[in-house]
Structure formats: C-alpha cells, structure tokens
PDB file of C-alpha atoms and ligand atoms in Angstrom:
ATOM      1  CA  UNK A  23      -9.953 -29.611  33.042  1.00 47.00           C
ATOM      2  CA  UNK A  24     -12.855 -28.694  30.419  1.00 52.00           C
ATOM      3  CA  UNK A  25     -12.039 -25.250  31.144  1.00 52.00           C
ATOM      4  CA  UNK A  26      -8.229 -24.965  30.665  1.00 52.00           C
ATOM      5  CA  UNK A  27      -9.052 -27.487  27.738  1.00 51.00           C
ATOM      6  CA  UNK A  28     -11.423 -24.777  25.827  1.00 52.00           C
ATOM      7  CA  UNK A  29      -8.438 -21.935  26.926  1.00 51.00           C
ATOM      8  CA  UNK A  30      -5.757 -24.075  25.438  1.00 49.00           C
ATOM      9  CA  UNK A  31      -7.767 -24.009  21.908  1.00 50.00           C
ATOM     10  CA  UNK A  32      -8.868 -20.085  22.140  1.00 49.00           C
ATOM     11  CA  UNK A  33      -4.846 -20.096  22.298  1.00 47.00           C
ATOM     12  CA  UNK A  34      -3.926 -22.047  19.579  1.00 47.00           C
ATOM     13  CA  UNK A  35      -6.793 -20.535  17.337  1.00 45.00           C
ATOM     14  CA  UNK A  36      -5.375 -16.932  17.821  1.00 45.00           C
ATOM     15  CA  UNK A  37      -2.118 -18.350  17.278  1.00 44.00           C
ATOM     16  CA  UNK A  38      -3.164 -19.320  13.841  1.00 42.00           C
ATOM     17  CA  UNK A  39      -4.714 -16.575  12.661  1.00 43.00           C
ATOM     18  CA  UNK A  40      -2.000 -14.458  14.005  1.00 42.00           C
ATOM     19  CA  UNK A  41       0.773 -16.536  11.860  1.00 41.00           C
ATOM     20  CA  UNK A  42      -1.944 -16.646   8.531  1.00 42.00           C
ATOM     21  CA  UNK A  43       0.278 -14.780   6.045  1.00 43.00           C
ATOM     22  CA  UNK A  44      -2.292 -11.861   3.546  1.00 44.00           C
ATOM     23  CA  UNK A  45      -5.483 -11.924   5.908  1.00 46.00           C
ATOM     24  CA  UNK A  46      -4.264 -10.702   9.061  1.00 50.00           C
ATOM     25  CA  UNK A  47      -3.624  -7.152  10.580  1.00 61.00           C
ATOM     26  CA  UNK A  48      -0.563  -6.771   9.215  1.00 77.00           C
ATOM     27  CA  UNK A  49       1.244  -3.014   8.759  1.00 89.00           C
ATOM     28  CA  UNK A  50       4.112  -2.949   6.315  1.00 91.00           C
ATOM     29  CA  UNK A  51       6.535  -0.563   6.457  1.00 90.00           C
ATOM     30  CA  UNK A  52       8.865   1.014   3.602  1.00 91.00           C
ATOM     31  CA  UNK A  53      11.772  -1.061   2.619  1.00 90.00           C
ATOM     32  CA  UNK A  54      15.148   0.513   3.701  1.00 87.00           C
ATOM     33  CA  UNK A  55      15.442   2.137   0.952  1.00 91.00           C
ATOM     34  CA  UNK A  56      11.800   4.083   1.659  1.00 90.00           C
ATOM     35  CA  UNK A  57      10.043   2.850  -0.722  1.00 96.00           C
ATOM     36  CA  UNK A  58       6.578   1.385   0.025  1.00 97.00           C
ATOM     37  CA  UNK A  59       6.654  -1.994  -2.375  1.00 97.00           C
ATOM     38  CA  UNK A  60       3.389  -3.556  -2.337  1.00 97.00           C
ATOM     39  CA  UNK A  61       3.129  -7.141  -4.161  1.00 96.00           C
ATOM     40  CA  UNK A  62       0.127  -7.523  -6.109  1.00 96.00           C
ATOM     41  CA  UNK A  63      -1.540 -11.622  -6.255  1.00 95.00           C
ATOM     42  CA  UNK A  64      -4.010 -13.762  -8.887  1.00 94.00           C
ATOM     43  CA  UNK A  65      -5.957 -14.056  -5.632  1.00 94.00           C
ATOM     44  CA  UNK A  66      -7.103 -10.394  -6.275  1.00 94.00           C
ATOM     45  CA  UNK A  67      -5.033  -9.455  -3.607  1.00 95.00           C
ATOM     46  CA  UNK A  68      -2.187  -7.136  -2.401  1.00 96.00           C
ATOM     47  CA  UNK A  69       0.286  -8.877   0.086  1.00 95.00           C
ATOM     48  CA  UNK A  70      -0.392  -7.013   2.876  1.00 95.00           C
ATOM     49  CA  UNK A  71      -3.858  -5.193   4.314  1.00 95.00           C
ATOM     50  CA  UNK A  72      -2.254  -2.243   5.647  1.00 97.00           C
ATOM     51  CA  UNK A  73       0.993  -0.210   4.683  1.00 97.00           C
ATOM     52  CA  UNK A  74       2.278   2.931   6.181  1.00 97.00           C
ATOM     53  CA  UNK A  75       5.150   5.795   5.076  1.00 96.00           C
ATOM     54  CA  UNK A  76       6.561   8.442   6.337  1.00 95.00           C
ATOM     55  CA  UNK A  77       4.602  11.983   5.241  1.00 97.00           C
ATOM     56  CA  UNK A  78       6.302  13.625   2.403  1.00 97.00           C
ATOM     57  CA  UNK A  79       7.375  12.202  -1.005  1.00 97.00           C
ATOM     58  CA  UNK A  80       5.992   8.646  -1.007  1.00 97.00           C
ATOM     59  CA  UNK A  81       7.836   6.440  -3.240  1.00 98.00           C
ATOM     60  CA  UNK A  82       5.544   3.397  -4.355  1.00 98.00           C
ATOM     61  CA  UNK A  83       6.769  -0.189  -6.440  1.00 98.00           C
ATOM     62  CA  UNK A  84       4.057  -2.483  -7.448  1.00 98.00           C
ATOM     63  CA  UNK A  85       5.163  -6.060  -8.405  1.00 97.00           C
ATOM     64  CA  UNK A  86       3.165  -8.884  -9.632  1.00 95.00           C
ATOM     65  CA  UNK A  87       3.346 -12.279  -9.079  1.00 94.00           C
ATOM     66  CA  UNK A  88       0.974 -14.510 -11.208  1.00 93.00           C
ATOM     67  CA  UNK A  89      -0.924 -13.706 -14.659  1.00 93.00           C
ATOM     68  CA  UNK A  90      -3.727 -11.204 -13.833  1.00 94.00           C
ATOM     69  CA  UNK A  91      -2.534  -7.281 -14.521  1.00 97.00           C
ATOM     70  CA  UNK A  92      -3.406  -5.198 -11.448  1.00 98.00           C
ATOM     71  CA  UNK A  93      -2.711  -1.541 -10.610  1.00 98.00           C
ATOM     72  CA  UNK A  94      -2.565   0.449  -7.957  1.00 98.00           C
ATOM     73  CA  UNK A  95      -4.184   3.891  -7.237  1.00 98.00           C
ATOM     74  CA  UNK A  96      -4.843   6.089  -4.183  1.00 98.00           C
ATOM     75  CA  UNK A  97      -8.516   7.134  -3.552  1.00 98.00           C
ATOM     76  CA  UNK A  98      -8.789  10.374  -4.163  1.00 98.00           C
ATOM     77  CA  UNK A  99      -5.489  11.252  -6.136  1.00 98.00           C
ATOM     78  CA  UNK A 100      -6.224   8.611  -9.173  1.00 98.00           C
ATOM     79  CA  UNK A 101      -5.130  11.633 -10.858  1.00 98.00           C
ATOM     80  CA  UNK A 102      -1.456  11.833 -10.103  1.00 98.00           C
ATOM     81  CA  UNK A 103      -0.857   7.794  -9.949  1.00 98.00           C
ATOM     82  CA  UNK A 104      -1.907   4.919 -11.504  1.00 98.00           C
ATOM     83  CA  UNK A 105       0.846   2.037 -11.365  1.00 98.00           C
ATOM     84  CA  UNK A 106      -0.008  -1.272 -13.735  1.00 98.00           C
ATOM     85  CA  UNK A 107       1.862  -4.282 -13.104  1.00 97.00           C
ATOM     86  CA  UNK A 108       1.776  -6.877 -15.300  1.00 93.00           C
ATOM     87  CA  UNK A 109       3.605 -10.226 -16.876  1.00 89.00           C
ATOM     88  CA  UNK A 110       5.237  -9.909 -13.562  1.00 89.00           C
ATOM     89  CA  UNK A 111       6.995  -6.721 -14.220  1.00 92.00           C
ATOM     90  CA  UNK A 112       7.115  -3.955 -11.980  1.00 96.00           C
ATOM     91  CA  UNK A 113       5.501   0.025 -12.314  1.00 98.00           C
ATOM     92  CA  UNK A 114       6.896   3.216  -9.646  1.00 98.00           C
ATOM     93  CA  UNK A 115       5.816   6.157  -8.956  1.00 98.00           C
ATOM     94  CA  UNK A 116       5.542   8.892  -6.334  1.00 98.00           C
ATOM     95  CA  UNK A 117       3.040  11.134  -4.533  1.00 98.00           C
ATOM     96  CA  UNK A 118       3.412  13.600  -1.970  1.00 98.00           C
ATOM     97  CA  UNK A 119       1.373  13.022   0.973  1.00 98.00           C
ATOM     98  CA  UNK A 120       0.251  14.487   4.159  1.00 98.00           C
ATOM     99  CA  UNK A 121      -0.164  12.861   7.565  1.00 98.00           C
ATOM    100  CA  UNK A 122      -3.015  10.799   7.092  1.00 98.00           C
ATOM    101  CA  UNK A 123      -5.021   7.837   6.318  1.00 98.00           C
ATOM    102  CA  UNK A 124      -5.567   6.485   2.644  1.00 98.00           C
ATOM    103  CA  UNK A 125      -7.281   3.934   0.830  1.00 98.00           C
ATOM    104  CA  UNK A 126      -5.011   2.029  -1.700  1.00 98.00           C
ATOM    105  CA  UNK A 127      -7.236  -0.163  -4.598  1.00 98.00           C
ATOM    106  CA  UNK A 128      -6.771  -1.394  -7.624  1.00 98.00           C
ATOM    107  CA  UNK A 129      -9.132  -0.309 -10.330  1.00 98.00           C
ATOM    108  CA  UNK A 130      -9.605  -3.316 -12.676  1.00 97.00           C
ATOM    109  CA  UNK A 131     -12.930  -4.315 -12.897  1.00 97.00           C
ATOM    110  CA  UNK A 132     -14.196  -6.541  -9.931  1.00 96.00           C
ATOM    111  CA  UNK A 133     -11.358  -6.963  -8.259  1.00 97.00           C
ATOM    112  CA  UNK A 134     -11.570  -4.057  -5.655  1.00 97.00           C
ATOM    113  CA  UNK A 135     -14.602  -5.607  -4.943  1.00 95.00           C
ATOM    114  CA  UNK A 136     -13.088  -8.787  -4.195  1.00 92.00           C
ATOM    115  CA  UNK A 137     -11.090  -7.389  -1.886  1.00 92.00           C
ATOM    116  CA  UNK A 138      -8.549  -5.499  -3.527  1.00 97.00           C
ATOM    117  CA  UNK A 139      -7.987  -2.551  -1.198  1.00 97.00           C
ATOM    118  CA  UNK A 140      -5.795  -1.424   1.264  1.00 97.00           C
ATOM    119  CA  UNK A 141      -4.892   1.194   3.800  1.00 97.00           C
ATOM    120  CA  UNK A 142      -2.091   3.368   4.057  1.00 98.00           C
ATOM    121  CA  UNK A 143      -1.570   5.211   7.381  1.00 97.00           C
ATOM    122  CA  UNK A 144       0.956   7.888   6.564  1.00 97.00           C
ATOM    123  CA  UNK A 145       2.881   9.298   9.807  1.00 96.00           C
TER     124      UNK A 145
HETATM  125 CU1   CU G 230      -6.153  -6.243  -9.398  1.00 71.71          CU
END
C-alpha cells in the first residue's frame, strides 16, 4: 500500500514535468514550410530547449513576444547571422549548415547567462 502509494506519485511527478511547457526536453522541428521559427520570451527565454533542421540551407524566424529585444546567433558563425527581434516584430535569415550539433544564444548582455541558449541538432 505505502509502496504502490510512493509509485503512484513518482508517476504523477514525471507526468508533470513531462507536460511543463519551455523547461522540458523538448525538440522542435521546422514548420512545414522548413523554416526553424524559434519564439523568443521576457523570461530570457526561447520557447523551446532544443530545435533541429534538416542539413543544408537553414532558414531561421525569430519572433518576440513581450518587451525585452533578443537576438539570435549560432556559436561559432556570429559572423553570417545575427537576427534581433524586437517590439514584437520578427527578423529571418539563413545559414548553411552541416550535419551537426549547434549552440543557439542570444547575445544581449546577461541573458545567455540566464539561460538563453539552445541546441540545434541538424540531421
Ligand atoms: Cu535575449
């Protein structure tokens, strides 16, 4: 009884994590139309922690919902793309990638460091 008791909570626990939208181990996939749109939050926060494309021309869309500006680079190729979205517009742009695994961030001050990062597996 104490046991199936302590099961039945581990359950419903894991259930609520699992249905916790932002935190979790979510992947999200392009839209149909391919491109990757990541949502960017006042929380300092991108609405998902892990993306993933196909390898070639990545097409990227980063919205904003709140006040706070926030961008969006790739480590490593800050060089090619640096999307700012802010008073809840929207910013695109491209890069061709190989197969891999990426780090997406955004570069205003503090807030990578509050948790403003990403990955991006692409296949
Ligand atoms: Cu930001």
């Amino acid at each position: 009884m104490q046991l199936s008791g302590a099961i039945g909570a581990t359950v419903a626990l894991a259930l609520l994590l699992a249905s916790c939208g932002g935190g979790g181990s979510t992947t999200q996939p392009p839209a149909e139309d391919g491109v990757l749109r990541i949502v960017s939050y006042d929380r300092q926060d991108y609405d998902a922690d892990a993306y993933e494309a196909d390898a070639g021309t990545v097409r990227f869309e980063l919205s904003q919902i709140g006040v706070q500006e926030h961008t969006l680079l790739v480590e490593g190729l800050e060089d090619e793309m640096r999307l700012v979205a802010v008073d809840g517009g929207t910013d695109a742009g491209s890069l061709e990638l190989e197969p891999g695994r990426y780090t997406l961030y955004c570069d205003i001050a503090g807030h990578r460091s509050s948790g403003m990062e990403a990955r991006l597996t692409v296949n």
